[in-house]
Amino acid sequence: MFFTYLRRELRRRRKAALVVASGLALGIALVIVVDSVSSGMGRAQDKVLQSLYGLGTDMTVTKAAQASSGSTAERPRFRFDAQDDGSEEEQSTDRVMVQGFQTLASSTVGKVAGQSGVADAVGGLSLQVVKVSGEFSRGQFKQDASGGGAGGAGGAGQGGGPGGGQSPQGRVQGGGADFDVNSYSVYGTDVTEPALGPLTTSTITSGRTFKESETDAKVAVADSAYAKEKKLKTGSTVTVKDTEFEIVGIATADSGDAAANLYVPLKQAQTLGDAKDKVTTIYVKATDSQRIEGVKSAIQKNISGTTVTTSADLADTVSGSLSTASSLATGVGKWLSVVVLAAAFLVAGLLTSSAVSRRVREFGTLKALGWRSGRVTRQVIGEAVVNGLVGGVLGIALGLAGACAVTAVSPTLQAQLGGGTGGGAGGPGGLTGGGMGGPGRQAAAKTLDIALTAPVSLTTVTLAVGLAVAGGLVAGGFGGWRASRLRPADALRRVE
């Protein structure tokens, strides 16, 4: 009887039911779109942070920045051999410097790994190589037309010989120097820990990555952009500070921004940078994401002279349209969806209550025939819940369509990464160590283009179904309360 009456009443009042369902559908669709866009923003921010961090890294540890002493002892010096034979042979020299001149002892890696809540820790050394190459050319002495020459008729002691006359007059023309300065970054990575560190943000697209046995091998992995620029491929060799390395792999950065131009085993990097048993960055993975802040506090308390940077700290440094859109989605967007949904619930409740008012004679007759108030209330609530479920189906369809439209358009957002302070003092030529602890990054801001997607999760769909049922219950509650207050005598006196 309940379902028969329910079906008949819904068919008889199709327009009113469709209006209630449409109102709920719009509110639910907005919630789905905002939630999916917010999820897309989160993925985009994670992608940006991976360009600064290694994949799976929860925090980095670097040496605490020290006040500059104003000393010039750390400036690179380049010396060239004098050439007395008049040759113009090309000369070159390079200097390998620790990025930012701030290092930690390798033993610090073990101390960090021993902190409570740390699952793994690995060290790395960021280097900057400045190579100067070119040649000097001698100038040519040219005598003035009016100078010298008188000694030919004056005999000995004239014309510029020792003991008499003037020296020839003239000037040096031509000569000089032509040198090229080439700067690139080298990162020493711990090959025994391939799952942690900056190289994990890149995919090997040619050749292979390091073997765990190559802890001190003269092998290197080149970033694809640098390899293309220098025409490098697997099997090629590069020379860094008179040490020849074989390229065993080409890596393409997943985020579009590589951590370094070349990657070499950590021991080789320490030798190149004259930084034995030193690291610039320690990559840390926590046992649980909920313990990140606690691990950060423990490291800062127990290991002095360090700066700990978490993903939350890095997120604060990201600006640009991605940051603005994320703020709008999480702030204004969510509040707007809540307001619209609340309004949809209220309208649905008022429309259901109004429909009950127009059915006074019907409900009065049912009560006169023996229907109890509870049965009338359940009937009204049942109709409202069905309206809510219909609205939920429509809302889910509209929400999925909106999310698919956002993904199809894939609007491009920009994320600007400011220069970090985690790397310590400035290096040569304006270079600094590490954007917030990352290897080999420069202080100048960098901009990444991120395509926005709007993924819809099962949780979002479940939330939509719950909202649909809740909307039906809210609407049915209004109508049921109104229907339960009707008296049969009053209802039967009303003539429609």
CSV table of C-alpha atoms in Angstrom, one decimal:
chain,number,residue,atom,x,y,z
A,1,MET,CA,0.0,0.0,0.0
A,2,PHE,CA,2.8,2.4,0.9
A,3,PHE,CA,4.7,2.0,-2.4
A,4,THR,CA,1.5,2.0,-4.5
A,5,TYR,CA,0.3,5.2,-3.0
A,6,LEU,CA,3.9,6.7,-3.3
A,7,ARG,CA,4.1,5.9,-7.0
A,8,ARG,CA,0.7,7.3,-7.7
A,9,GLU,CA,1.3,10.5,-5.9
A,10,LEU,CA,4.7,11.1,-7.5
A,11,ARG,CA,3.3,10.5,-11.0
A,12,ARG,CA,0.4,12.9,-10.2
A,13,ARG,CA,2.7,15.6,-9.0
A,14,ARG,CA,5.5,15.2,-11.5
A,15,LYS,CA,6.2,18.9,-12.0
A,16,ALA,CA,6.4,19.7,-8.3
A,17,ALA,CA,8.7,16.7,-7.7
A,18,LEU,CA,10.9,17.8,-10.6
A,19,VAL,CA,11.3,21.3,-9.2
A,20,VAL,CA,12.3,19.9,-5.8
A,21,ALA,CA,14.7,17.4,-7.4
A,22,SER,CA,16.2,20.1,-9.6
A,23,GLY,CA,17.0,22.4,-6.7
A,24,LEU,CA,18.8,19.6,-4.8
A,25,ALA,CA,20.6,18.6,-8.0
A,26,LEU,CA,22.1,22.0,-8.5
A,27,GLY,CA,23.4,22.1,-5.0
A,28,ILE,CA,24.8,18.6,-5.1
A,29,ALA,CA,26.4,19.3,-8.6
A,30,LEU,CA,28.2,22.4,-7.2
A,31,VAL,CA,29.5,20.4,-4.3
A,32,ILE,CA,30.9,17.7,-6.6
A,33,VAL,CA,32.6,20.2,-8.9
A,34,VAL,CA,34.1,22.3,-6.1
A,35,ASP,CA,35.4,19.1,-4.3
A,36,SER,CA,36.9,17.7,-7.5
A,37,VAL,CA,38.5,21.0,-8.5
A,38,SER,CA,40.0,21.2,-4.9
A,39,SER,CA,41.3,17.7,-5.3
A,40,GLY,CA,42.9,18.7,-8.6
A,41,MET,CA,44.5,21.7,-7.0
A,42,GLY,CA,46.0,19.5,-4.3
A,43,ARG,CA,47.5,17.2,-7.0
A,44,ALA,CA,48.8,20.3,-8.9
A,45,GLN,CA,50.5,21.6,-5.7
A,46,ASP,CA,51.9,18.1,-5.0
A,47,LYS,CA,53.4,18.2,-8.5
A,48,VAL,CA,55.0,21.6,-7.8
A,49,LEU,CA,56.4,20.4,-4.5
A,50,GLN,CA,57.9,17.4,-6.2
A,51,SER,CA,60.0,19.7,-8.3
A,52,LEU,CA,61.6,20.9,-5.1
A,53,TYR,CA,61.6,17.7,-3.2
A,54,GLY,CA,62.4,14.1,-4.0
A,55,LEU,CA,59.4,11.9,-4.5
A,56,GLY,CA,58.2,10.5,-1.2
A,57,THR,CA,60.3,13.1,0.8
A,58,ASP,CA,58.4,14.6,3.7
A,59,MET,CA,61.1,17.1,4.7
A,60,THR,CA,64.7,18.2,4.1
A,61,VAL,CA,67.4,19.1,6.6
A,62,THR,CA,70.1,21.7,5.7
A,63,LYS,CA,72.7,23.7,7.6
A,64,ALA,CA,71.3,26.7,9.3
A,65,ALA,CA,72.1,29.9,7.5
A,66,GLN,CA,74.9,31.9,9.0
A,67,ALA,CA,75.5,35.6,8.9
A,68,SER,CA,77.8,36.7,6.1
A,69,SER,CA,81.2,37.8,7.4
A,70,GLY,CA,82.0,39.9,4.4
A,71,SER,CA,85.0,37.8,3.6
A,72,THR,CA,86.0,37.2,0.0
A,73,ALA,CA,87.9,34.0,0.7
A,74,GLU,CA,85.1,32.0,-0.9
A,75,ARG,CA,85.2,33.7,-4.2
A,76,PRO,CA,86.4,31.5,-7.0
A,77,ARG,CA,89.9,32.3,-8.4
A,78,PHE,CA,91.0,31.3,-11.9
A,79,ARG,CA,94.7,31.1,-12.9
A,80,PHE,CA,96.2,30.5,-16.4
A,81,ASP,CA,99.7,29.6,-17.3
A,82,ALA,CA,101.7,32.2,-19.2
A,83,GLN,CA,102.6,31.4,-22.8
A,84,ASP,CA,106.0,32.8,-23.8
A,85,ASP,CA,106.3,31.2,-27.2
A,86,GLY,CA,103.7,33.4,-28.8
A,87,SER,CA,101.2,30.6,-29.3
A,88,GLU,CA,97.5,31.0,-29.0
A,89,GLU,CA,96.7,27.7,-27.5
A,90,GLU,CA,93.2,27.4,-25.8
A,91,GLN,CA,93.3,27.3,-22.0
A,92,SER,CA,90.6,26.2,-19.6
A,93,THR,CA,90.1,25.8,-16.0
A,94,ASP,CA,87.2,24.9,-13.8
A,95,ARG,CA,86.2,25.3,-10.2
A,96,VAL,CA,83.9,23.0,-8.3
A,97,MET,CA,82.1,24.7,-5.4
A,98,VAL,CA,79.7,23.4,-2.8
A,99,GLN,CA,76.4,25.0,-3.5
A,100,GLY,CA,75.9,27.8,-1.0
A,101,PHE,CA,79.1,26.9,0.9
A,102,GLN,CA,77.0,25.3,3.7
A,103,THR,CA,77.6,21.7,4.5
A,104,LEU,CA,76.7,19.2,7.2
A,105,ALA,CA,78.8,16.3,8.3
A,106,SER,CA,77.8,12.9,6.8
A,107,SER,CA,77.3,11.6,10.3
A,108,THR,CA,74.3,13.9,10.6
A,109,VAL,CA,72.4,11.6,8.3
A,110,GLY,CA,72.6,8.9,10.8
A,111,LYS,CA,71.6,11.2,13.6
A,112,VAL,CA,68.5,12.3,11.6
A,113,ALA,CA,67.7,8.7,10.7
A,114,GLY,CA,67.8,7.8,14.4
A,115,GLN,CA,65.1,10.3,15.4
A,116,SER,CA,61.7,8.9,16.4
A,117,GLY,CA,59.2,8.9,13.6
A,118,VAL,CA,61.9,8.9,10.8
A,119,ALA,CA,61.5,6.0,8.3
A,120,ASP,CA,64.5,6.8,6.2
A,121,ALA,CA,67.1,9.5,5.6
A,122,VAL,CA,69.6,10.0,2.9
A,123,GLY,CA,72.2,12.7,2.2
A,124,GLY,CA,73.2,14.5,-1.0
A,125,LEU,CA,75.8,17.0,-2.0
A,126,SER,CA,75.0,19.9,-4.4
A,127,LEU,CA,77.8,21.3,-6.4
A,128,GLN,CA,78.2,24.2,-8.8
A,129,VAL,CA,80.8,23.9,-11.5
A,130,VAL,CA,82.1,27.1,-13.2
A,131,LYS,CA,84.3,26.4,-16.3
A,132,VAL,CA,86.3,29.2,-17.9
A,133,SER,CA,87.8,28.4,-21.3
A,134,GLY,CA,89.3,30.5,-24.1
A,135,GLU,CA,92.6,31.8,-25.4
A,136,PHE,CA,94.9,34.8,-25.1
A,137,SER,CA,96.3,36.4,-28.3
A,138,ARG,CA,99.4,38.6,-28.5
A,139,GLY,CA,99.3,42.1,-29.8
A,140,GLN,CA,101.5,43.4,-32.6
A,141,PHE,CA,103.9,46.3,-32.0
A,142,LYS,CA,103.7,48.8,-34.8
A,143,GLN,CA,106.2,51.7,-35.2
A,144,ASP,CA,105.1,55.2,-35.9
A,145,ALA,CA,106.1,56.5,-39.4
A,146,SER,CA,108.0,59.5,-37.8
A,147,GLY,CA,109.7,57.7,-35.0
A,148,GLY,CA,113.2,56.0,-34.9
A,149,GLY,CA,115.0,55.5,-38.2
A,150,ALA,CA,117.6,58.3,-37.7
A,151,GLY,CA,120.3,56.0,-36.4
A,152,GLY,CA,121.0,54.6,-39.8
A,153,ALA,CA,123.1,57.7,-40.9
A,154,GLY,CA,124.5,58.7,-37.6
A,155,GLY,CA,126.7,55.8,-37.1
A,156,ALA,CA,127.0,53.7,-34.0
A,157,GLY,CA,125.3,54.9,-30.9
A,158,GLN,CA,122.5,56.4,-32.9
A,159,GLY,CA,119.1,55.1,-33.7
A,160,GLY,CA,118.1,53.3,-30.5
A,161,GLY,CA,121.2,51.4,-29.8
A,162,PRO,CA,122.5,51.3,-26.3
A,163,GLY,CA,124.4,54.4,-25.4
A,164,GLY,CA,122.8,56.9,-27.8
A,165,GLY,CA,119.7,58.2,-29.5
A,166,GLN,CA,115.9,57.8,-28.8
A,167,SER,CA,114.0,54.5,-28.6
A,168,PRO,CA,111.6,53.8,-31.5
A,169,GLN,CA,108.1,55.2,-31.0
A,170,GLY,CA,105.0,53.1,-31.7
A,171,ARG,CA,102.1,51.2,-30.1
A,172,VAL,CA,100.7,47.7,-29.7
A,173,GLN,CA,97.7,46.8,-31.7
A,174,GLY,CA,95.3,43.9,-31.5
A,175,GLY,CA,95.7,41.1,-29.0
A,176,GLY,CA,93.5,40.4,-26.0
A,177,ALA,CA,91.6,37.5,-24.6
A,178,ASP,CA,88.4,35.6,-25.6
A,179,PHE,CA,87.0,33.4,-22.8
A,180,ASP,CA,83.7,31.7,-22.4
A,181,VAL,CA,82.2,31.0,-18.9
A,182,ASN,CA,80.0,27.9,-18.6
A,183,SER,CA,78.2,27.0,-15.3
A,184,TYR,CA,76.3,23.9,-14.6
A,185,SER,CA,75.2,21.9,-11.5
A,186,VAL,CA,76.2,18.5,-10.3
A,187,TYR,CA,74.4,16.6,-7.6
A,188,GLY,CA,76.0,13.8,-5.6
A,189,THR,CA,73.3,11.2,-4.8
A,190,ASP,CA,73.5,8.2,-2.6
A,191,VAL,CA,73.1,5.3,-5.0
A,192,THR,CA,72.4,2.8,-2.3
A,193,GLU,CA,69.1,4.6,-1.6
A,194,PRO,CA,67.4,4.9,-5.0
A,195,ALA,CA,63.9,5.4,-3.5
A,196,LEU,CA,64.7,8.7,-1.9
A,197,GLY,CA,66.3,11.9,-3.1
A,198,PRO,CA,65.9,14.4,-6.0
A,199,LEU,CA,66.6,11.9,-8.8
A,200,THR,CA,63.3,10.2,-8.0
A,201,THR,CA,61.4,13.1,-9.5
A,202,SER,CA,62.9,12.2,-12.9
A,203,THR,CA,62.2,9.2,-15.2
A,204,ILE,CA,65.0,7.4,-16.9
A,205,THR,CA,64.2,7.8,-20.6
A,206,SER,CA,67.4,6.4,-22.0
A,207,GLY,CA,70.0,4.0,-20.6
A,208,ARG,CA,69.8,3.2,-16.9
A,209,THR,CA,70.0,4.6,-13.4
A,210,PHE,CA,72.8,4.0,-11.0
A,211,LYS,CA,73.5,0.5,-9.6
A,212,GLU,CA,73.8,0.1,-5.9
A,213,SER,CA,77.3,-1.2,-6.3
A,214,GLU,CA,78.5,2.0,-8.1
A,215,THR,CA,79.1,4.0,-4.9
A,216,ASP,CA,82.5,5.3,-6.1
A,217,ALA,CA,82.2,4.7,-9.9
A,218,LYS,CA,82.9,7.4,-12.4
A,219,VAL,CA,79.5,7.3,-14.0
A,220,ALA,CA,76.8,9.9,-14.3
A,221,VAL,CA,73.1,10.4,-15.2
A,222,ALA,CA,72.4,13.6,-17.3
A,223,ASP,CA,69.2,15.6,-17.3
A,224,SER,CA,67.5,15.4,-20.7
A,225,ALA,CA,67.5,19.1,-21.3
A,226,TYR,CA,71.2,19.5,-20.5
A,227,ALA,CA,72.0,16.4,-22.5
A,228,LYS,CA,70.2,17.9,-25.5
A,229,GLU,CA,72.0,21.2,-25.1
A,230,LYS,CA,75.4,19.6,-24.9
A,231,LYS,CA,74.6,16.8,-27.4
A,232,LEU,CA,75.2,14.0,-24.8
A,233,LYS,CA,73.8,10.5,-25.0
A,234,THR,CA,74.4,7.2,-23.2
A,235,GLY,CA,78.0,6.2,-23.6
A,236,SER,CA,79.2,9.8,-24.0
A,237,THR,CA,81.7,11.2,-21.5
A,238,VAL,CA,81.9,14.4,-19.6
A,239,THR,CA,84.9,15.9,-17.8
A,240,VAL,CA,84.5,17.6,-14.5
A,241,LYS,CA,87.6,18.9,-12.8
A,242,ASP,CA,89.9,16.6,-14.9
A,243,THR,CA,87.8,13.6,-14.0
A,244,GLU,CA,86.0,11.8,-16.8
A,245,PHE,CA,82.5,10.4,-16.2
A,246,GLU,CA,80.6,8.0,-18.5
A,247,ILE,CA,77.0,8.9,-19.1
A,248,VAL,CA,75.0,5.8,-18.3
A,249,GLY,CA,71.5,7.3,-18.4
A,250,ILE,CA,69.4,10.2,-19.5
A,251,ALA,CA,66.7,11.4,-17.0
A,252,THR,CA,63.6,13.5,-17.8
A,253,ALA,CA,62.2,15.6,-14.9
A,254,ASP,CA,58.6,14.7,-14.3
A,255,SER,CA,57.8,18.3,-13.2
A,256,GLY,CA,59.7,19.9,-16.0
A,257,ASP,CA,62.3,21.3,-13.6
A,258,ALA,CA,65.3,19.1,-13.0
A,259,ALA,CA,67.2,19.3,-9.7
A,260,ALA,CA,70.6,19.3,-11.4
A,261,ASN,CA,72.3,19.0,-14.8
A,262,LEU,CA,74.4,16.0,-13.9
A,263,TYR,CA,74.0,13.3,-11.1
A,264,VAL,CA,77.0,11.4,-9.9
A,265,PRO,CA,77.6,9.0,-7.0
A,266,LEU,CA,77.9,10.8,-3.6
A,267,LYS,CA,81.5,9.8,-3.0
A,268,GLN,CA,82.6,11.1,-6.4
A,269,ALA,CA,80.8,14.4,-5.7
A,270,GLN,CA,82.6,14.7,-2.4
A,271,THR,CA,85.9,14.2,-4.1
A,272,LEU,CA,85.1,16.8,-6.8
A,273,GLY,CA,84.0,19.4,-4.3
A,274,ASP,CA,86.8,18.7,-1.8
A,275,ALA,CA,84.1,18.0,0.7
A,276,LYS,CA,85.0,14.6,2.2
A,277,ASP,CA,82.2,13.2,4.5
A,278,LYS,CA,80.1,16.3,3.8
A,279,VAL,CA,76.5,16.7,2.5
A,280,THR,CA,74.4,19.8,1.8
A,281,THR,CA,70.9,18.3,2.0
A,282,ILE,CA,69.4,15.4,4.0
A,283,TYR,CA,66.1,14.0,2.6
A,284,VAL,CA,63.8,12.6,5.2
A,285,LYS,CA,60.8,10.3,5.0
A,286,ALA,CA,58.5,10.1,8.0
A,287,THR,CA,56.9,6.9,9.2
A,288,ASP,CA,53.5,8.6,9.1
A,289,SER,CA,52.3,11.8,7.6
A,290,GLN,CA,50.7,12.7,10.9
A,291,ARG,CA,54.1,12.8,12.6
A,292,ILE,CA,55.8,15.2,10.2
A,293,GLU,CA,55.5,18.2,12.5
A,294,GLY,CA,56.7,16.2,15.5
A,295,VAL,CA,59.7,14.8,13.6
A,296,LYS,CA,60.6,18.4,12.5
A,297,SER,CA,60.5,19.6,16.1
A,298,ALA,CA,62.6,16.6,17.3
A,299,ILE,CA,65.3,17.2,14.6
A,300,GLN,CA,65.5,21.0,15.4
A,301,LYS,CA,65.7,20.2,19.1
A,302,ASN,CA,68.2,17.4,19.1
A,303,ILE,CA,70.5,18.4,16.1
A,304,SER,CA,71.7,21.9,16.5
A,305,GLY,CA,72.7,24.1,13.6
A,306,THR,CA,70.1,22.7,11.1
A,307,THR,CA,67.1,24.0,9.3
A,308,VAL,CA,64.2,21.6,8.7
A,309,THR,CA,61.8,22.4,5.8
A,310,THR,CA,58.5,20.5,5.4
A,311,SER,CA,56.1,20.4,2.5
A,312,ALA,CA,53.9,22.8,4.3
A,313,ASP,CA,56.7,25.3,4.5
A,314,LEU,CA,57.3,24.8,0.8
A,315,ALA,CA,53.6,25.3,0.0
A,316,ASP,CA,53.8,28.7,1.6
A,317,THR,CA,56.5,29.8,-0.9
A,318,VAL,CA,54.4,28.8,-4.0
A,319,SER,CA,52.6,31.8,-5.5
A,320,GLY,CA,51.0,32.6,-8.8
A,321,SER,CA,47.6,31.7,-10.3
A,322,LEU,CA,47.8,28.2,-8.8
A,323,SER,CA,48.0,29.6,-5.3
A,324,THR,CA,45.2,32.1,-6.0
A,325,ALA,CA,42.9,29.5,-7.5
A,326,SER,CA,43.6,27.0,-4.7
A,327,SER,CA,42.7,29.7,-2.1
A,328,LEU,CA,39.5,30.4,-4.0
A,329,ALA,CA,38.6,26.7,-4.3
A,330,THR,CA,39.2,25.9,-0.7
A,331,GLY,CA,37.8,29.2,0.7
A,332,VAL,CA,35.2,30.9,-1.4
A,333,GLY,CA,34.3,27.8,-3.4
A,334,LYS,CA,33.6,25.6,-0.4
A,335,TRP,CA,31.6,28.2,1.4
A,336,LEU,CA,29.6,29.0,-1.7
A,337,SER,CA,28.8,25.3,-2.2
A,338,VAL,CA,27.7,25.1,1.5
A,339,VAL,CA,25.4,28.1,1.1
A,340,VAL,CA,23.9,26.9,-2.1
A,341,LEU,CA,23.3,23.4,-0.7
A,342,ALA,CA,21.7,24.9,2.4
A,343,ALA,CA,19.5,27.1,0.2
A,344,ALA,CA,18.5,24.0,-1.9
A,345,PHE,CA,17.6,22.1,1.3
A,346,LEU,CA,15.5,25.0,2.5
A,347,VAL,CA,13.7,25.5,-0.8
A,348,ALA,CA,13.0,21.8,-1.0
A,349,GLY,CA,11.6,21.8,2.5
A,350,LEU,CA,9.4,24.8,1.8
A,351,LEU,CA,8.1,23.4,-1.5
A,352,THR,CA,7.2,20.1,0.3
A,353,SER,CA,5.5,21.9,3.1
A,354,SER,CA,3.6,24.0,0.5
A,355,ALA,CA,2.5,20.8,-1.3
A,356,VAL,CA,1.2,19.4,2.0
A,357,SER,CA,-0.9,22.6,2.5
A,358,ARG,CA,-2.5,21.9,-0.9
A,359,ARG,CA,-3.3,18.3,0.1
A,360,VAL,CA,-5.1,19.1,3.4
A,361,ARG,CA,-8.4,17.5,2.3
A,362,GLU,CA,-6.6,14.4,1.0
A,363,PHE,CA,-4.7,13.8,4.3
A,364,GLY,CA,-7.8,14.7,6.3
A,365,THR,CA,-9.8,12.0,4.4
A,366,LEU,CA,-7.0,9.5,5.0
A,367,LYS,CA,-7.0,10.2,8.7
A,368,ALA,CA,-10.8,9.9,8.8
A,369,LEU,CA,-10.4,6.4,7.1
A,370,GLY,CA,-8.1,5.4,10.0
A,371,TRP,CA,-4.6,6.5,9.0
A,372,ARG,CA,-2.5,7.5,12.0
A,373,SER,CA,-0.4,10.7,12.0
A,374,GLY,CA,2.8,8.6,11.9
A,375,ARG,CA,1.7,6.8,8.8
A,376,VAL,CA,0.8,10.1,7.0
A,377,THR,CA,4.2,11.5,8.1
A,378,ARG,CA,6.1,8.5,6.7
A,379,GLN,CA,4.2,8.8,3.5
A,380,VAL,CA,5.2,12.4,3.1
A,381,ILE,CA,8.8,11.7,4.1
A,382,GLY,CA,8.9,8.7,1.6
A,383,GLU,CA,7.9,11.0,-1.3
A,384,ALA,CA,10.5,13.6,-0.3
A,385,VAL,CA,13.3,11.0,0.0
A,386,VAL,CA,12.5,9.7,-3.5
A,387,ASN,CA,12.6,13.3,-4.8
A,388,GLY,CA,16.0,13.7,-3.0
A,389,LEU,CA,17.3,10.5,-4.7
A,390,VAL,CA,16.2,11.7,-8.1
A,391,GLY,CA,17.9,15.0,-7.4
A,392,GLY,CA,21.0,13.1,-6.3
A,393,VAL,CA,21.1,11.2,-9.6
A,394,LEU,CA,20.7,14.4,-11.6
A,395,GLY,CA,23.2,16.2,-9.3
A,396,ILE,CA,25.8,13.5,-9.8
A,397,ALA,CA,25.3,13.5,-13.5
A,398,LEU,CA,25.7,17.3,-13.6
A,399,GLY,CA,28.7,17.2,-11.3
A,400,LEU,CA,30.5,14.6,-13.3
A,401,ALA,CA,29.8,16.5,-16.5
A,402,GLY,CA,31.2,19.7,-14.9
A,403,ALA,CA,34.3,17.9,-13.7
A,404,CYS,CA,34.9,16.2,-17.1
A,405,ALA,CA,34.5,19.7,-18.7
A,406,VAL,CA,37.2,21.1,-16.4
A,407,THR,CA,39.5,18.1,-17.2
A,408,ALA,CA,38.9,18.4,-20.9
A,409,VAL,CA,39.7,22.1,-21.0
A,410,SER,CA,42.6,21.6,-18.6
A,411,PRO,CA,43.2,25.3,-17.9
A,412,THR,CA,46.8,26.1,-17.3
A,413,LEU,CA,47.8,27.6,-14.0
A,414,GLN,CA,51.2,29.0,-13.1
A,415,ALA,CA,53.1,28.3,-9.9
A,416,GLN,CA,55.9,30.6,-9.1
A,417,LEU,CA,58.6,29.2,-6.9
A,418,GLY,CA,60.6,31.8,-5.0
A,419,GLY,CA,64.3,31.5,-4.2
A,420,GLY,CA,64.9,29.5,-1.0
A,421,THR,CA,66.7,30.4,2.2
A,422,GLY,CA,67.5,27.0,3.3
A,423,GLY,CA,70.7,26.7,1.4
A,424,GLY,CA,72.6,29.2,3.4
A,425,ALA,CA,74.9,32.0,2.1
A,426,GLY,CA,75.0,33.1,-1.4
A,427,GLY,CA,77.4,31.4,-3.7
A,428,PRO,CA,79.5,32.8,-6.5
A,429,GLY,CA,77.9,34.8,-9.2
A,430,GLY,CA,74.7,35.2,-7.3
A,431,LEU,CA,74.0,31.5,-6.9
A,432,THR,CA,72.6,30.1,-3.7
A,433,GLY,CA,72.2,26.7,-2.4
A,434,GLY,CA,69.0,25.2,-2.4
A,435,GLY,CA,65.4,26.4,-2.9
A,436,MET,CA,64.2,25.6,0.6
A,437,GLY,CA,66.8,22.8,0.9
A,438,GLY,CA,66.6,21.5,-2.7
A,439,PRO,CA,69.8,20.8,-4.6
A,440,GLY,CA,71.3,23.2,-7.0
A,441,ARG,CA,68.5,25.6,-7.3
A,442,GLN,CA,69.0,29.3,-8.0
A,443,ALA,CA,67.6,32.2,-6.0
A,444,ALA,CA,65.8,33.6,-9.0
A,445,ALA,CA,62.1,32.7,-9.0
A,446,LYS,CA,61.0,30.0,-11.4
A,447,THR,CA,57.6,29.5,-13.0
A,448,LEU,CA,56.0,26.2,-13.7
A,449,ASP,CA,52.9,25.7,-15.9
A,450,ILE,CA,50.5,23.1,-14.4
A,451,ALA,CA,47.4,21.8,-16.3
A,452,LEU,CA,44.4,21.6,-13.9
A,453,THR,CA,42.3,18.5,-13.7
A,454,ALA,CA,39.2,17.7,-11.7
A,455,PRO,CA,39.3,14.0,-10.6
A,456,VAL,CA,36.1,12.7,-9.0
A,457,SER,CA,36.7,10.2,-6.3
A,458,LEU,CA,34.4,7.5,-4.9
A,459,THR,CA,34.2,9.5,-1.7
A,460,THR,CA,32.8,12.4,-3.5
A,461,VAL,CA,30.1,10.3,-5.2
A,462,THR,CA,29.2,8.8,-1.8
A,463,LEU,CA,29.0,12.3,-0.3
A,464,ALA,CA,26.6,13.3,-3.1
A,465,VAL,CA,24.3,10.3,-2.4
A,466,GLY,CA,24.4,11.2,1.3
A,467,LEU,CA,23.5,14.8,0.6
A,468,ALA,CA,20.6,13.6,-1.6
A,469,VAL,CA,19.2,11.4,1.1
A,470,ALA,CA,19.7,14.2,3.7
A,471,GLY,CA,18.0,16.7,1.4
A,472,GLY,CA,15.0,14.4,1.1
A,473,LEU,CA,14.8,13.9,4.8
A,474,VAL,CA,15.0,17.6,5.5
A,475,ALA,CA,12.2,18.3,3.0
A,476,GLY,CA,10.2,15.4,4.3
A,477,GLY,CA,10.7,16.5,7.8
A,478,PHE,CA,9.1,19.9,7.1
A,479,GLY,CA,6.2,18.3,5.2
A,480,GLY,CA,5.7,15.5,7.6
A,481,TRP,CA,5.6,17.8,10.6
A,482,ARG,CA,2.9,19.9,8.8
A,483,ALA,CA,0.9,16.9,7.9
A,484,SER,CA,1.0,15.4,11.4
A,485,ARG,CA,-0.7,18.5,12.8
A,486,LEU,CA,-3.8,18.2,10.5
A,487,ARG,CA,-7.1,17.3,12.2
A,488,PRO,CA,-9.6,15.2,10.2
A,489,ALA,CA,-12.6,17.5,11.0
A,490,ASP,CA,-10.7,20.7,9.9
A,491,ALA,CA,-9.6,19.0,6.7
A,492,LEU,CA,-13.0,17.7,5.7
A,493,ARG,CA,-14.6,21.2,6.2
A,494,ARG,CA,-12.2,22.6,3.6
A,495,VAL,CA,-13.6,22.5,0.0
A,496,GLU,CA,-11.1,22.5,-2.9
